PDB file of C-alpha atoms and ligand atoms in Angstrom:
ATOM      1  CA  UNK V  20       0.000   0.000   0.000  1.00 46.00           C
ATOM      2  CA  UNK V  21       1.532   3.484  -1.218  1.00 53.00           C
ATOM      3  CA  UNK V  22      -1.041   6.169  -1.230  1.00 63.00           C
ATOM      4  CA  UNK V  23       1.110   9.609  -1.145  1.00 82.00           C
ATOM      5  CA  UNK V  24      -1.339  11.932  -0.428  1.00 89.00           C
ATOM      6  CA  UNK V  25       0.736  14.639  -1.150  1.00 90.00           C
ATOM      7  CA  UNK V  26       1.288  13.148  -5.126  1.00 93.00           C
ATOM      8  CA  UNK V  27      -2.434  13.126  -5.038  1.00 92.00           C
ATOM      9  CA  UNK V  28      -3.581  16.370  -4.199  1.00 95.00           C
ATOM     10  CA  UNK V  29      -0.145  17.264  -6.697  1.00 93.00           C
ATOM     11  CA  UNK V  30      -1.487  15.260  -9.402  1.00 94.00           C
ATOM     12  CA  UNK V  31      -4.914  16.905  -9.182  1.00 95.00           C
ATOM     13  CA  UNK V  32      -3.336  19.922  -9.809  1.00 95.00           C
ATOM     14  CA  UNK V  33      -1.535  19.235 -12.909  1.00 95.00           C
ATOM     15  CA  UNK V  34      -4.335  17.377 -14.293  1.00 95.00           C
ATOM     16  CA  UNK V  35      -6.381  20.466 -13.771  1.00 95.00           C
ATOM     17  CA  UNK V  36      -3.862  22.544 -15.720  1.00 96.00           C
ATOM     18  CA  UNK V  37      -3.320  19.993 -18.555  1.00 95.00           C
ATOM     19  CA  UNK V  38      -7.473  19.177 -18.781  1.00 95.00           C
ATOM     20  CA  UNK V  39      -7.806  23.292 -18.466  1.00 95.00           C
ATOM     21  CA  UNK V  40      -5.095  23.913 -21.362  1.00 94.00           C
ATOM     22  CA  UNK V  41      -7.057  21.072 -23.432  1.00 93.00           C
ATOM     23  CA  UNK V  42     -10.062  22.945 -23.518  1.00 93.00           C
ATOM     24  CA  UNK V  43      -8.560  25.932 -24.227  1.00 91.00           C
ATOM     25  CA  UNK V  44      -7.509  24.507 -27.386  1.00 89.00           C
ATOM     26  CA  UNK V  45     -11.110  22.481 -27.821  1.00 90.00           C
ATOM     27  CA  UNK V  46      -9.403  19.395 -27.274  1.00 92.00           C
ATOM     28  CA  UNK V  47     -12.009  18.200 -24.656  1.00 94.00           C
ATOM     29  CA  UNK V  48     -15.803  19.224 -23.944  1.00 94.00           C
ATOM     30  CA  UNK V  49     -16.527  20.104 -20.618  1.00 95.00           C
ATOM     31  CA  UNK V  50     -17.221  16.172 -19.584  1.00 96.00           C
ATOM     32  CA  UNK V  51     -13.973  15.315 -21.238  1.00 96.00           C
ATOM     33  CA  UNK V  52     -11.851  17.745 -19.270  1.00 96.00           C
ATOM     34  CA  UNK V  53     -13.526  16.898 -16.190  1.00 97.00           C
ATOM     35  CA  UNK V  54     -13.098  13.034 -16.642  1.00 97.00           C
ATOM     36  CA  UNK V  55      -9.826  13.673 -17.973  1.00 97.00           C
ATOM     37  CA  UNK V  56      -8.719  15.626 -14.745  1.00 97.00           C
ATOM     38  CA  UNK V  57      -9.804  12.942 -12.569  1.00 97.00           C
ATOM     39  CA  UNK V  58      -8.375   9.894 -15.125  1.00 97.00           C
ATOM     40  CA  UNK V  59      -4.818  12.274 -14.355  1.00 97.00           C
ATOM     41  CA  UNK V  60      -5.154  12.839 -10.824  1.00 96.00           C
ATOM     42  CA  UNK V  61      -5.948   9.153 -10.052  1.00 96.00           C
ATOM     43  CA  UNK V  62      -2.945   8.046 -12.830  1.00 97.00           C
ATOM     44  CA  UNK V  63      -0.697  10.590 -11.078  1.00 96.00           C
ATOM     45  CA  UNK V  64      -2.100   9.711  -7.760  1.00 95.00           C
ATOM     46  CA  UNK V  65      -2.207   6.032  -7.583  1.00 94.00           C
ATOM     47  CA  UNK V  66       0.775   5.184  -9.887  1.00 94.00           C
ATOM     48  CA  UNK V  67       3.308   8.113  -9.325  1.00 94.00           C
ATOM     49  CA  UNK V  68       4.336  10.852 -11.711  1.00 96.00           C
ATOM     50  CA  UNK V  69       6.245   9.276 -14.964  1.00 97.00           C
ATOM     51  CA  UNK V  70       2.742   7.273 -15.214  1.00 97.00           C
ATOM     52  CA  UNK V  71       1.169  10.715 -15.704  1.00 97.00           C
ATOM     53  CA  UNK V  72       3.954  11.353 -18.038  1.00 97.00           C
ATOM     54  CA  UNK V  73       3.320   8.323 -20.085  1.00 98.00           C
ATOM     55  CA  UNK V  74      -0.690   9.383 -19.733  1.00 97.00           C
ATOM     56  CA  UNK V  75       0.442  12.982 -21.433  1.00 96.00           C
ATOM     57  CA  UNK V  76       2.225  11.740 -24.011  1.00 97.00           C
ATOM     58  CA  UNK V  77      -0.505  10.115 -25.658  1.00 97.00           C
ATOM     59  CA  UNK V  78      -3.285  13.059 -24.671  1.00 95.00           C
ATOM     60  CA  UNK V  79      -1.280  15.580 -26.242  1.00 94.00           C
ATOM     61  CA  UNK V  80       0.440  13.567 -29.626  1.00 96.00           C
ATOM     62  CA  UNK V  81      -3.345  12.344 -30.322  1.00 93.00           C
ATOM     63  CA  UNK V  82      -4.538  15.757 -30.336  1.00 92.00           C
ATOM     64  CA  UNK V  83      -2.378  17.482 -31.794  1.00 92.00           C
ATOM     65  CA  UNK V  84      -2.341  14.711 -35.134  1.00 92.00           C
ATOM     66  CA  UNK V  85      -6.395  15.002 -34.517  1.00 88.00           C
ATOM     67  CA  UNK V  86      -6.216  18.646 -34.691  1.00 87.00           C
ATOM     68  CA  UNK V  87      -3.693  18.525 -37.610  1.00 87.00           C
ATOM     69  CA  UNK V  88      -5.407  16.213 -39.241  1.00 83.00           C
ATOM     70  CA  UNK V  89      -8.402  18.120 -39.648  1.00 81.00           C
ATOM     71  CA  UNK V  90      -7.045  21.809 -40.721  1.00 81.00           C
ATOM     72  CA  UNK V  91      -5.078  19.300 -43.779  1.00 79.00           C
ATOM     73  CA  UNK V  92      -8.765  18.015 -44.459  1.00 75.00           C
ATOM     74  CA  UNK V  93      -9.582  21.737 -44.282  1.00 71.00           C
ATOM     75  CA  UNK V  94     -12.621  21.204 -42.027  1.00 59.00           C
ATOM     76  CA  UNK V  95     -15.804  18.944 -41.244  1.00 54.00           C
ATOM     77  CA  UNK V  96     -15.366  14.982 -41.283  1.00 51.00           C
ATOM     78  CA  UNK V  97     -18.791  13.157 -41.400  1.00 44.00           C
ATOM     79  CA  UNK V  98     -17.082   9.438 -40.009  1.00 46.00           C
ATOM     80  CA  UNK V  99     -16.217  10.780 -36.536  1.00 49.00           C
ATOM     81  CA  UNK V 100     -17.889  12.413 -33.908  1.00 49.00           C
ATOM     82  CA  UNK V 101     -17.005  16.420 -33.201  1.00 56.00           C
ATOM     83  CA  UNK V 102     -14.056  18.022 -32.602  1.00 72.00           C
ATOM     84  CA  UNK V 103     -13.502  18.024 -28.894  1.00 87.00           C
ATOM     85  CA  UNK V 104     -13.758  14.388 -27.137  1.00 91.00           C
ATOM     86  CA  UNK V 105     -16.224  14.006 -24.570  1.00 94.00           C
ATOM     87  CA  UNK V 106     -16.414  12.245 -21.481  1.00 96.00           C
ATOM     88  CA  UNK V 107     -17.121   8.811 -22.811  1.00 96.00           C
ATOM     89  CA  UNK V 108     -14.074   9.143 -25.032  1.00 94.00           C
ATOM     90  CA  UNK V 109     -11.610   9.887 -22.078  1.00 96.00           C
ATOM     91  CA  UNK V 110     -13.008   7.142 -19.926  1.00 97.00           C
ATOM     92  CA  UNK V 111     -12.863   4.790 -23.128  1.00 97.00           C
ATOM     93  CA  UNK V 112      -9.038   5.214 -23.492  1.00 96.00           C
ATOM     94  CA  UNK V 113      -7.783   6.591 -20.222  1.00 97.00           C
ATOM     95  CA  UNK V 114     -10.241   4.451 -17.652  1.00 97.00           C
ATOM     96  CA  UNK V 115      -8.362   0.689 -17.810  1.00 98.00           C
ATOM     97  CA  UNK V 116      -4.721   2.610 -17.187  1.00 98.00           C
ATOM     98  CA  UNK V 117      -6.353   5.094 -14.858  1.00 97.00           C
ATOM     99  CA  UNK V 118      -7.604   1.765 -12.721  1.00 97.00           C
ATOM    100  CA  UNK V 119      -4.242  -0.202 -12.888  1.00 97.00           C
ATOM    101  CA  UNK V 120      -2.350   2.446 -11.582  1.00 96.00           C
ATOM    102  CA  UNK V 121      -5.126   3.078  -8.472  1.00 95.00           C
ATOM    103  CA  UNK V 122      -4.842  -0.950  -8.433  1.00 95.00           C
ATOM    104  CA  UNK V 123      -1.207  -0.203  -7.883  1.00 93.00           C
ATOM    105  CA  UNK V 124      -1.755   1.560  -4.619  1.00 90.00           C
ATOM    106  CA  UNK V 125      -3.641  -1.084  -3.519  1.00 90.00           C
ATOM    107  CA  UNK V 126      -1.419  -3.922  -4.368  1.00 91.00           C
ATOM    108  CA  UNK V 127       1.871  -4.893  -2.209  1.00 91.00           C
ATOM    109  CA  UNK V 128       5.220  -3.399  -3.749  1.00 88.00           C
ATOM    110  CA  UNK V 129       6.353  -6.425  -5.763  1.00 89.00           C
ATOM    111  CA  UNK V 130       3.451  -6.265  -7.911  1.00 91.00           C
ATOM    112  CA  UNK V 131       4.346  -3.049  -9.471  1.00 93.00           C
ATOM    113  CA  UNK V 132       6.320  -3.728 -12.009  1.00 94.00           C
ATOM    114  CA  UNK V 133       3.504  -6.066 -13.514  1.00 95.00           C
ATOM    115  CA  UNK V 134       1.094  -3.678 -12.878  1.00 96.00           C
ATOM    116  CA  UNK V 135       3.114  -0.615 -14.487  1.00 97.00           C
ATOM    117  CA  UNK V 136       3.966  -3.106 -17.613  1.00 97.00           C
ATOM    118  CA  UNK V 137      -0.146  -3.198 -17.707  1.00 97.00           C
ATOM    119  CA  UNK V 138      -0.469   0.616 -17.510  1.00 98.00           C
ATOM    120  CA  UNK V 139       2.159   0.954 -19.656  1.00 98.00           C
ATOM    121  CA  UNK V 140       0.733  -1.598 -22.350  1.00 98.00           C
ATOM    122  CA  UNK V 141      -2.676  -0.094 -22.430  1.00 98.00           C
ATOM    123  CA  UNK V 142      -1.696   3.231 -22.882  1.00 98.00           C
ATOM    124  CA  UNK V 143       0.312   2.016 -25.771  1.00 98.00           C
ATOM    125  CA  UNK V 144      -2.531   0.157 -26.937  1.00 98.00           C
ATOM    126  CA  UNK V 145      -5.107   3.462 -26.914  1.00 98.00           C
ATOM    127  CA  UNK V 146      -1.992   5.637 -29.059  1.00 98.00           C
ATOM    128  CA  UNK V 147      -1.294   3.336 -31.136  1.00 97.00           C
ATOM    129  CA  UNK V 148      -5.025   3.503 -32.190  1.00 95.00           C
ATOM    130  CA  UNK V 149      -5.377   6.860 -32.339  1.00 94.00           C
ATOM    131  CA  UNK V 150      -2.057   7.487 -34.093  1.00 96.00           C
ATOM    132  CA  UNK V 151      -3.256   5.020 -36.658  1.00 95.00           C
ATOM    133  CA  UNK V 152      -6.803   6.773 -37.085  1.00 91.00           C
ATOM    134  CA  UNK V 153      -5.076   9.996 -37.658  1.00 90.00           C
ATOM    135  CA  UNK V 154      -2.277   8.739 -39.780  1.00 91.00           C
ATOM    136  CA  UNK V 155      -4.289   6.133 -41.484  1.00 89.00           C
ATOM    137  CA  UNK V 156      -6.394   9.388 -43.083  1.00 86.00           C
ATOM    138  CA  UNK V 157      -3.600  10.534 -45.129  1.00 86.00           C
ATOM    139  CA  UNK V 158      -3.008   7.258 -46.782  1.00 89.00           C
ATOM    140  CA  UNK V 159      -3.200   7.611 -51.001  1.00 90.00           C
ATOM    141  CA  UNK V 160      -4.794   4.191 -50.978  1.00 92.00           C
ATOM    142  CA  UNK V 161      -7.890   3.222 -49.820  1.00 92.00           C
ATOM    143  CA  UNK V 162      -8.063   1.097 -46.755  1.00 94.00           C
ATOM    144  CA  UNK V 163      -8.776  -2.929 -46.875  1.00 95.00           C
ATOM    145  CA  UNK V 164     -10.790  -4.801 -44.001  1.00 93.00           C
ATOM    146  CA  UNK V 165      -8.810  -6.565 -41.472  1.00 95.00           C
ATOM    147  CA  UNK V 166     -11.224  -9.494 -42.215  1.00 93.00           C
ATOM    148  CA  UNK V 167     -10.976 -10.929 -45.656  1.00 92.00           C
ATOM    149  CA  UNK V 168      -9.336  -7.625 -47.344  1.00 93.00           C
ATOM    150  CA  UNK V 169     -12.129  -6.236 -48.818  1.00 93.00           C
ATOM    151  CA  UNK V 170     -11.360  -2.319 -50.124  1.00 94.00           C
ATOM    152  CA  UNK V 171     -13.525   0.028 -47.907  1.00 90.00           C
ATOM    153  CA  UNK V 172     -13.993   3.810 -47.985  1.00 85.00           C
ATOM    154  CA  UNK V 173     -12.100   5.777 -45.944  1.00 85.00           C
ATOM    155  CA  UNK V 174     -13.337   5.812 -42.247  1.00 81.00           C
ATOM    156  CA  UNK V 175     -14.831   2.546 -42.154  1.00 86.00           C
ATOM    157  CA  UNK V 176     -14.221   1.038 -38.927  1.00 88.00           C
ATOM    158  CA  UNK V 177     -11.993  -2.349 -39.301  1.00 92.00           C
ATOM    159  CA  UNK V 178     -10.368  -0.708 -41.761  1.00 93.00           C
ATOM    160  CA  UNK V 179      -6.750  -0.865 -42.456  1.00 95.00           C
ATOM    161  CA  UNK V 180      -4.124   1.082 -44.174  1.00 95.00           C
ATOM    162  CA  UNK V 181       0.215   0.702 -44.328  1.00 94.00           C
ATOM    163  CA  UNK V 182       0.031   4.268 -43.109  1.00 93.00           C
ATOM    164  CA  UNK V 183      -2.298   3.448 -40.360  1.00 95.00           C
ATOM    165  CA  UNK V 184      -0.648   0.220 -39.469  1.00 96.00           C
ATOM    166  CA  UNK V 185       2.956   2.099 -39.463  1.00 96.00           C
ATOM    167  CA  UNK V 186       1.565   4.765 -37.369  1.00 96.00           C
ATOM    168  CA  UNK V 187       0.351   2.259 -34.778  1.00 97.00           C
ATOM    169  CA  UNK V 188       3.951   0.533 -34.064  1.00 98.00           C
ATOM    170  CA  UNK V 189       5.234   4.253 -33.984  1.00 98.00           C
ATOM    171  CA  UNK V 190       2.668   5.129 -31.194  1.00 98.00           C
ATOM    172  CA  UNK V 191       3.182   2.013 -29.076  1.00 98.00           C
ATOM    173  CA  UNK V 192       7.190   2.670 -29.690  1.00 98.00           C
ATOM    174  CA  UNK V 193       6.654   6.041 -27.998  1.00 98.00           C
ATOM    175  CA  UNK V 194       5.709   4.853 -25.924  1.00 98.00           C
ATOM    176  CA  UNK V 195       7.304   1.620 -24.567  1.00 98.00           C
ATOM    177  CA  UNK V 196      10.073   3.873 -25.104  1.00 98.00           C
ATOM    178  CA  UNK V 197       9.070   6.059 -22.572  1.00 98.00           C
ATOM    179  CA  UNK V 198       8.423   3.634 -19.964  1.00 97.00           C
ATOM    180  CA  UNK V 199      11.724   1.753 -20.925  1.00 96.00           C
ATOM    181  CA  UNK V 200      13.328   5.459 -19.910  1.00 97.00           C
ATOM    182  CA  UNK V 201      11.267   6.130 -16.272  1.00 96.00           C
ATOM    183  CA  UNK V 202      12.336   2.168 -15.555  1.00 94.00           C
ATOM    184  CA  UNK V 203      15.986   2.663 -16.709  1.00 93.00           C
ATOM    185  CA  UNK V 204      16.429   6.027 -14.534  1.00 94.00           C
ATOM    186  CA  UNK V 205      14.195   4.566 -11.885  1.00 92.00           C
ATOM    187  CA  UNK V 206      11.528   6.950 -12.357  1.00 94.00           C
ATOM    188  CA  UNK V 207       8.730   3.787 -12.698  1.00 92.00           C
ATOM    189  CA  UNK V 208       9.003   0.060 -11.388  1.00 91.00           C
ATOM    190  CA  UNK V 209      10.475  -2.376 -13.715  1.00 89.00           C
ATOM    191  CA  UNK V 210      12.934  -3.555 -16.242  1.00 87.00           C
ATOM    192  CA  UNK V 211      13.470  -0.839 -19.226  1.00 89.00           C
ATOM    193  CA  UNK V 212      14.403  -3.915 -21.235  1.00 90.00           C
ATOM    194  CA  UNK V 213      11.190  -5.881 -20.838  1.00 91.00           C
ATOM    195  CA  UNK V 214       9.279  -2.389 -20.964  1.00 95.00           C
ATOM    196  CA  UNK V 215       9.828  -2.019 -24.000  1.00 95.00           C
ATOM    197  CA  UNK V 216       9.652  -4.827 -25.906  1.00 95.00           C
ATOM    198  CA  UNK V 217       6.243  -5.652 -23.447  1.00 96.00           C
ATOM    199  CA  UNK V 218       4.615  -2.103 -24.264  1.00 97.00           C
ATOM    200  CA  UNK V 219       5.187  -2.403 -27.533  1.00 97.00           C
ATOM    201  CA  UNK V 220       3.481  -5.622 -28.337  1.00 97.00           C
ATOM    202  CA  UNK V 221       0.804  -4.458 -25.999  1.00 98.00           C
ATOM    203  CA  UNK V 222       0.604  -1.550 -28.566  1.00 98.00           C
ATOM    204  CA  UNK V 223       0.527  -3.768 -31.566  1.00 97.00           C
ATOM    205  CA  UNK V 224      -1.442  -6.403 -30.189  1.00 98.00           C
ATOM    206  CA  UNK V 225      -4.672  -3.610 -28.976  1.00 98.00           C
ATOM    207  CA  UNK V 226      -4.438  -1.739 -32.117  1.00 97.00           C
ATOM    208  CA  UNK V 227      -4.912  -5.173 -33.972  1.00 97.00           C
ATOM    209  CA  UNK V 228      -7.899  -6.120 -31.846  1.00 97.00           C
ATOM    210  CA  UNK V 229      -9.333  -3.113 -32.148  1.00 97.00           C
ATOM    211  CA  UNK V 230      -9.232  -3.056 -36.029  1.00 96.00           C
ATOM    212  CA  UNK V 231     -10.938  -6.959 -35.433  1.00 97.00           C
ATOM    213  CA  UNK V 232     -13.664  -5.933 -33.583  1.00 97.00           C
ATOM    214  CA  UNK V 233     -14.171  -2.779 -35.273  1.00 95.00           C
ATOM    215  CA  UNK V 234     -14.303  -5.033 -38.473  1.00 94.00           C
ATOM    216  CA  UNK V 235     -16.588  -7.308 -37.210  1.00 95.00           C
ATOM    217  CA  UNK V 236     -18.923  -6.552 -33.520  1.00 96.00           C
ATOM    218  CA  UNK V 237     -18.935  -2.484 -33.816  1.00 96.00           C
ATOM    219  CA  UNK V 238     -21.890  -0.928 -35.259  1.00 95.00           C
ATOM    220  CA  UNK V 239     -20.830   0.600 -38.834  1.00 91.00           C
ATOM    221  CA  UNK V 240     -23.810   2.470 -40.224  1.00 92.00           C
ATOM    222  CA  UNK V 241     -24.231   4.406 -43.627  1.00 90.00           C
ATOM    223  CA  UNK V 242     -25.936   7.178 -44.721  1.00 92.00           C
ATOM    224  CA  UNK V 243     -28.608   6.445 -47.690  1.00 93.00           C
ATOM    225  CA  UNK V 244     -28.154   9.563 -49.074  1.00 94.00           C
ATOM    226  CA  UNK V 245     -24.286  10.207 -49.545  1.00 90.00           C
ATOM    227  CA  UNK V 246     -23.840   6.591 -49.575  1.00 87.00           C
ATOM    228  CA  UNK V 247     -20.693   7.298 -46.552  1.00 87.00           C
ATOM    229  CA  UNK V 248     -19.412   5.146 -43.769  1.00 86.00           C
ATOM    230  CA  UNK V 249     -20.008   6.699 -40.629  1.00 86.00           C
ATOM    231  CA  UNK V 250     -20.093   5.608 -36.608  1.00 85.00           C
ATOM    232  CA  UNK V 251     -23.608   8.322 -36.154  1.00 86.00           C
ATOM    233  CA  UNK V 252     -27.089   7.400 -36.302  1.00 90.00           C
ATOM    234  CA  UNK V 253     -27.693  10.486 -37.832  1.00 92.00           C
ATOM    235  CA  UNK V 254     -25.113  11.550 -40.829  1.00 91.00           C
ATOM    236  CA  UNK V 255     -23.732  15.328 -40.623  1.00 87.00           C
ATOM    237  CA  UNK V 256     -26.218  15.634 -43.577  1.00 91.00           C
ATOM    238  CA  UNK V 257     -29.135  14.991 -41.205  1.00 92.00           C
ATOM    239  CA  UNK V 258     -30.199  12.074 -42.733  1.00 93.00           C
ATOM    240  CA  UNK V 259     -30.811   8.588 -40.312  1.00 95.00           C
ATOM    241  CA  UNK V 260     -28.126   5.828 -41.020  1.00 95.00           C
ATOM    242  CA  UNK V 261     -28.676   2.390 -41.153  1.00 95.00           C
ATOM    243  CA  UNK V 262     -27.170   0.025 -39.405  1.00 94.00           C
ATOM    244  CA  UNK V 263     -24.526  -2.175 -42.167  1.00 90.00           C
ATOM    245  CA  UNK V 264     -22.612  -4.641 -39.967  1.00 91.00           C
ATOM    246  CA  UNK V 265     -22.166  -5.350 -35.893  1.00 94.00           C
ATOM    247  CA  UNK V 266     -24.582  -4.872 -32.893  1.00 95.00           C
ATOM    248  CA  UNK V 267     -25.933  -1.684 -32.248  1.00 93.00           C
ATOM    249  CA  UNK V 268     -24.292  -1.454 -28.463  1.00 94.00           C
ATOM    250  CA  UNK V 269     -21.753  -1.703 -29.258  1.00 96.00           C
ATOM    251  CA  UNK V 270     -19.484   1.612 -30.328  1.00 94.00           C
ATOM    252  CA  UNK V 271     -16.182   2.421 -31.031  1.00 93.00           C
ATOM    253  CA  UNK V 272     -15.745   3.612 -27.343  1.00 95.00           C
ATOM    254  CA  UNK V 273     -16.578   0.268 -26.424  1.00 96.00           C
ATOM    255  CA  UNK V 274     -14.200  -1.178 -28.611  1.00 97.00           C
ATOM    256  CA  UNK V 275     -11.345   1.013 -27.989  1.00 96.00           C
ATOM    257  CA  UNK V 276     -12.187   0.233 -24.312  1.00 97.00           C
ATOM    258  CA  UNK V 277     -11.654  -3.497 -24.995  1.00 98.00           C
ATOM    259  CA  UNK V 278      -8.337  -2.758 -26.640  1.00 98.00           C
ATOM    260  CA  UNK V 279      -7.103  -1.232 -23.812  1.00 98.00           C
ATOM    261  CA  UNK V 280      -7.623  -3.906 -22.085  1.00 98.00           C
ATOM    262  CA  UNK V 281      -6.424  -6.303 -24.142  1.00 98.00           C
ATOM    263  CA  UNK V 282      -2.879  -3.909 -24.374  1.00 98.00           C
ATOM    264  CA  UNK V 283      -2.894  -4.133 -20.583  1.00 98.00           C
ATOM    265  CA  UNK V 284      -3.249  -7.810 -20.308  1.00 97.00           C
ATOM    266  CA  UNK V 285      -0.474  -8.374 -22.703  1.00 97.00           C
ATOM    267  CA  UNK V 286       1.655  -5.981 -20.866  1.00 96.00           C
ATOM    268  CA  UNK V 287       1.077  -7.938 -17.659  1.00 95.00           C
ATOM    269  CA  UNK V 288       1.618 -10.972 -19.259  1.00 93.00           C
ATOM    270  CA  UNK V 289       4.600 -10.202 -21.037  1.00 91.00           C
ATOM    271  CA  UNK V 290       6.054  -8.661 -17.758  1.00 86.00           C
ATOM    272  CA  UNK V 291       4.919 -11.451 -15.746  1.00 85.00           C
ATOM    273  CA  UNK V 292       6.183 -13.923 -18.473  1.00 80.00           C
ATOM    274  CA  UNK V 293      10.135 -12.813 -18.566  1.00 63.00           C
ATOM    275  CA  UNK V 294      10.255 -11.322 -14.687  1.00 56.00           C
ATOM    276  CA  UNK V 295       8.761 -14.882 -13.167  1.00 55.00           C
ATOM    277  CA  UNK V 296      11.701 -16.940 -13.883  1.00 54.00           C
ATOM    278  CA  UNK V 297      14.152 -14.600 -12.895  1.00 53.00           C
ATOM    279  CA  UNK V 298      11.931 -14.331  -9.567  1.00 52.00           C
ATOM    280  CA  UNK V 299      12.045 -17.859  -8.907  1.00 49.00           C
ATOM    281  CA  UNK V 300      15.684 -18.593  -9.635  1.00 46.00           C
ATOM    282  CA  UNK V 301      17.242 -21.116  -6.716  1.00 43.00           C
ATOM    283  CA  UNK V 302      13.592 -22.178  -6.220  1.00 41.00           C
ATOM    284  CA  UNK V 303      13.183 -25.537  -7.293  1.00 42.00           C
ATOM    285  CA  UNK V 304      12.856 -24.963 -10.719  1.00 40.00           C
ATOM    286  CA  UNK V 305       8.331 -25.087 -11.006  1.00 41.00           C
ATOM    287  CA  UNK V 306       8.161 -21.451 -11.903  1.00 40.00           C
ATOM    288  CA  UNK V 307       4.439 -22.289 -12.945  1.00 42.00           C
ATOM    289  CA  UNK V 308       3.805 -23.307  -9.215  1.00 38.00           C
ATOM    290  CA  UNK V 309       4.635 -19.943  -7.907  1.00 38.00           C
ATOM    291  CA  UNK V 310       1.942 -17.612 -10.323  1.00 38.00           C
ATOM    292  CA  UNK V 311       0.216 -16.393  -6.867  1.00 37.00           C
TER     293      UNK V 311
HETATM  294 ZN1   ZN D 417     -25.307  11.977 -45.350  1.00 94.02          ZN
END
């Protein structure tokens, strides 16, 4: 148990400024800086401060290539939602790290690396997403469905591009790089060596499940009058979608959720895979026995 109050009521402050500076810039809607200030201060709080680092690294890159993204497009894009992210957005990428790291003050001492290489891997996982959303959107070719390679229009959930896909390992090297750094200069628990090999597979491996199930369970509507993928029930154009492939409850938030999750598992698992039999050297050898 290592609850610093002090780091707390310190991380609360920073996440105010960085939440308050995002919707300065429109970045966030007033839900979205308020759930991002409390995904910081509990990141900050419950983990320690290059967690919040990590946490900032992939607020402000996905942003900024958002915001970049858009002036290039030279305004409105009917496949996404508006301009700032809301609430359900934060929470959707920010709440699985945001609960390892409060898991982490919780948990005795030797779990922390395996819980940091979780935090570290799902962060990963939600920027190497983004990155490839963003990126993806200036490929010159259209993208193919992760299932059976069919060419889709731009923006269609699932959909994959060599931009995107590049983008996505250059996200999750960010940053396992970054968590490889705090470990190496003992700024965050753990081995910079399995950091970053662990983060970035955690990267790789969420941004591929997250194409899967956007390909296959998320709701992917069209409009019937521009004939354009979109995630809205009704189309910028104000016309109603219908509903082309997946279940209606499920959205991308719900998806990007999942690969968060799934980039934190394999960061736990990848951590837990290479530190176990280290930990039970001189033990008699059944490293399996010894998994709690
Ligand atoms: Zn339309």
């Amino acid at each position: 148990m290592d609850l610093s109050i002090g780091r707390f009521c310190g991380g609360a402050v920073v996440a105010a400024g960085v939440a308050w500076a995002a919707r300065s810039r429109r970045w966030l809607s007033p839900g979205g800086g308020a759930a991002a200030g409390i995904v910081g201060t509990l990141t900050v709080g419950g983990g320690g401060w290059w967690w919040g680092t990590l946490m900032v690294a992939f607020f402000a890159t996905s942003s900024v290539l958002s915001t970049l993204g858009r002036r290039a497009r030279g305004g409105q894009d009917e496949t996404v939602r508006g301009d700032e992210r809301d609430a359900v957005q934060v929470l959707a990428n920010g709440g699985v790290p945001a609960a390892l790291a409060i898991a982490t003050a919780a948990s005795p001492a030797r779990s922390t690396p395996l819980l940091f290489g979780g935090f570290a891997g799902a962060v990963a996982a939600a920027t190497a997403d983004t990155w490839a959303t963003e990126l993806g959107r200036a490929s010159p070719v259209s993208p193919r469905l992760i299932v059976g390679g069919r060419r889709v229009p731009p923006g269609t959930s699932g959909g994959i591009t060599p931009h995107g896909s590049l983008a996505s390992v250059a996200g999750s090297t960010l940053v396992a790089a970054l968590a490889a750094l705090g470990a190496g200069r003992g700024w965050a628990p753990g081995s910079g060596e399995r950091l970053l090999w662990g983060t970035l597979a955690a990267g790789v491996a969420g941004a591929t499940a997250d194409s899967l199930l956007g390909a296959t369970v998320q709701a992917a509507y069209r409009c019937p009058r521009c004939g354009k993928p979109t995630e809205r029930r009704v189309h910028g154009c104000g016309t109603r979608t219908v509903l082309v492939r997946g279940h209606p409850a499920i959205t991308n938030d719900t998806v990007n959720g999942a690969a968060t999750a799934i980039g934190g598992l394999v960061g736990v698992a990848v951590a837990r895979a290479i530190t176990l039999p280290l930990q039970s050297e001189g033990a008699t050898g059944h490293a399996v026995t010894s998994l709690d």
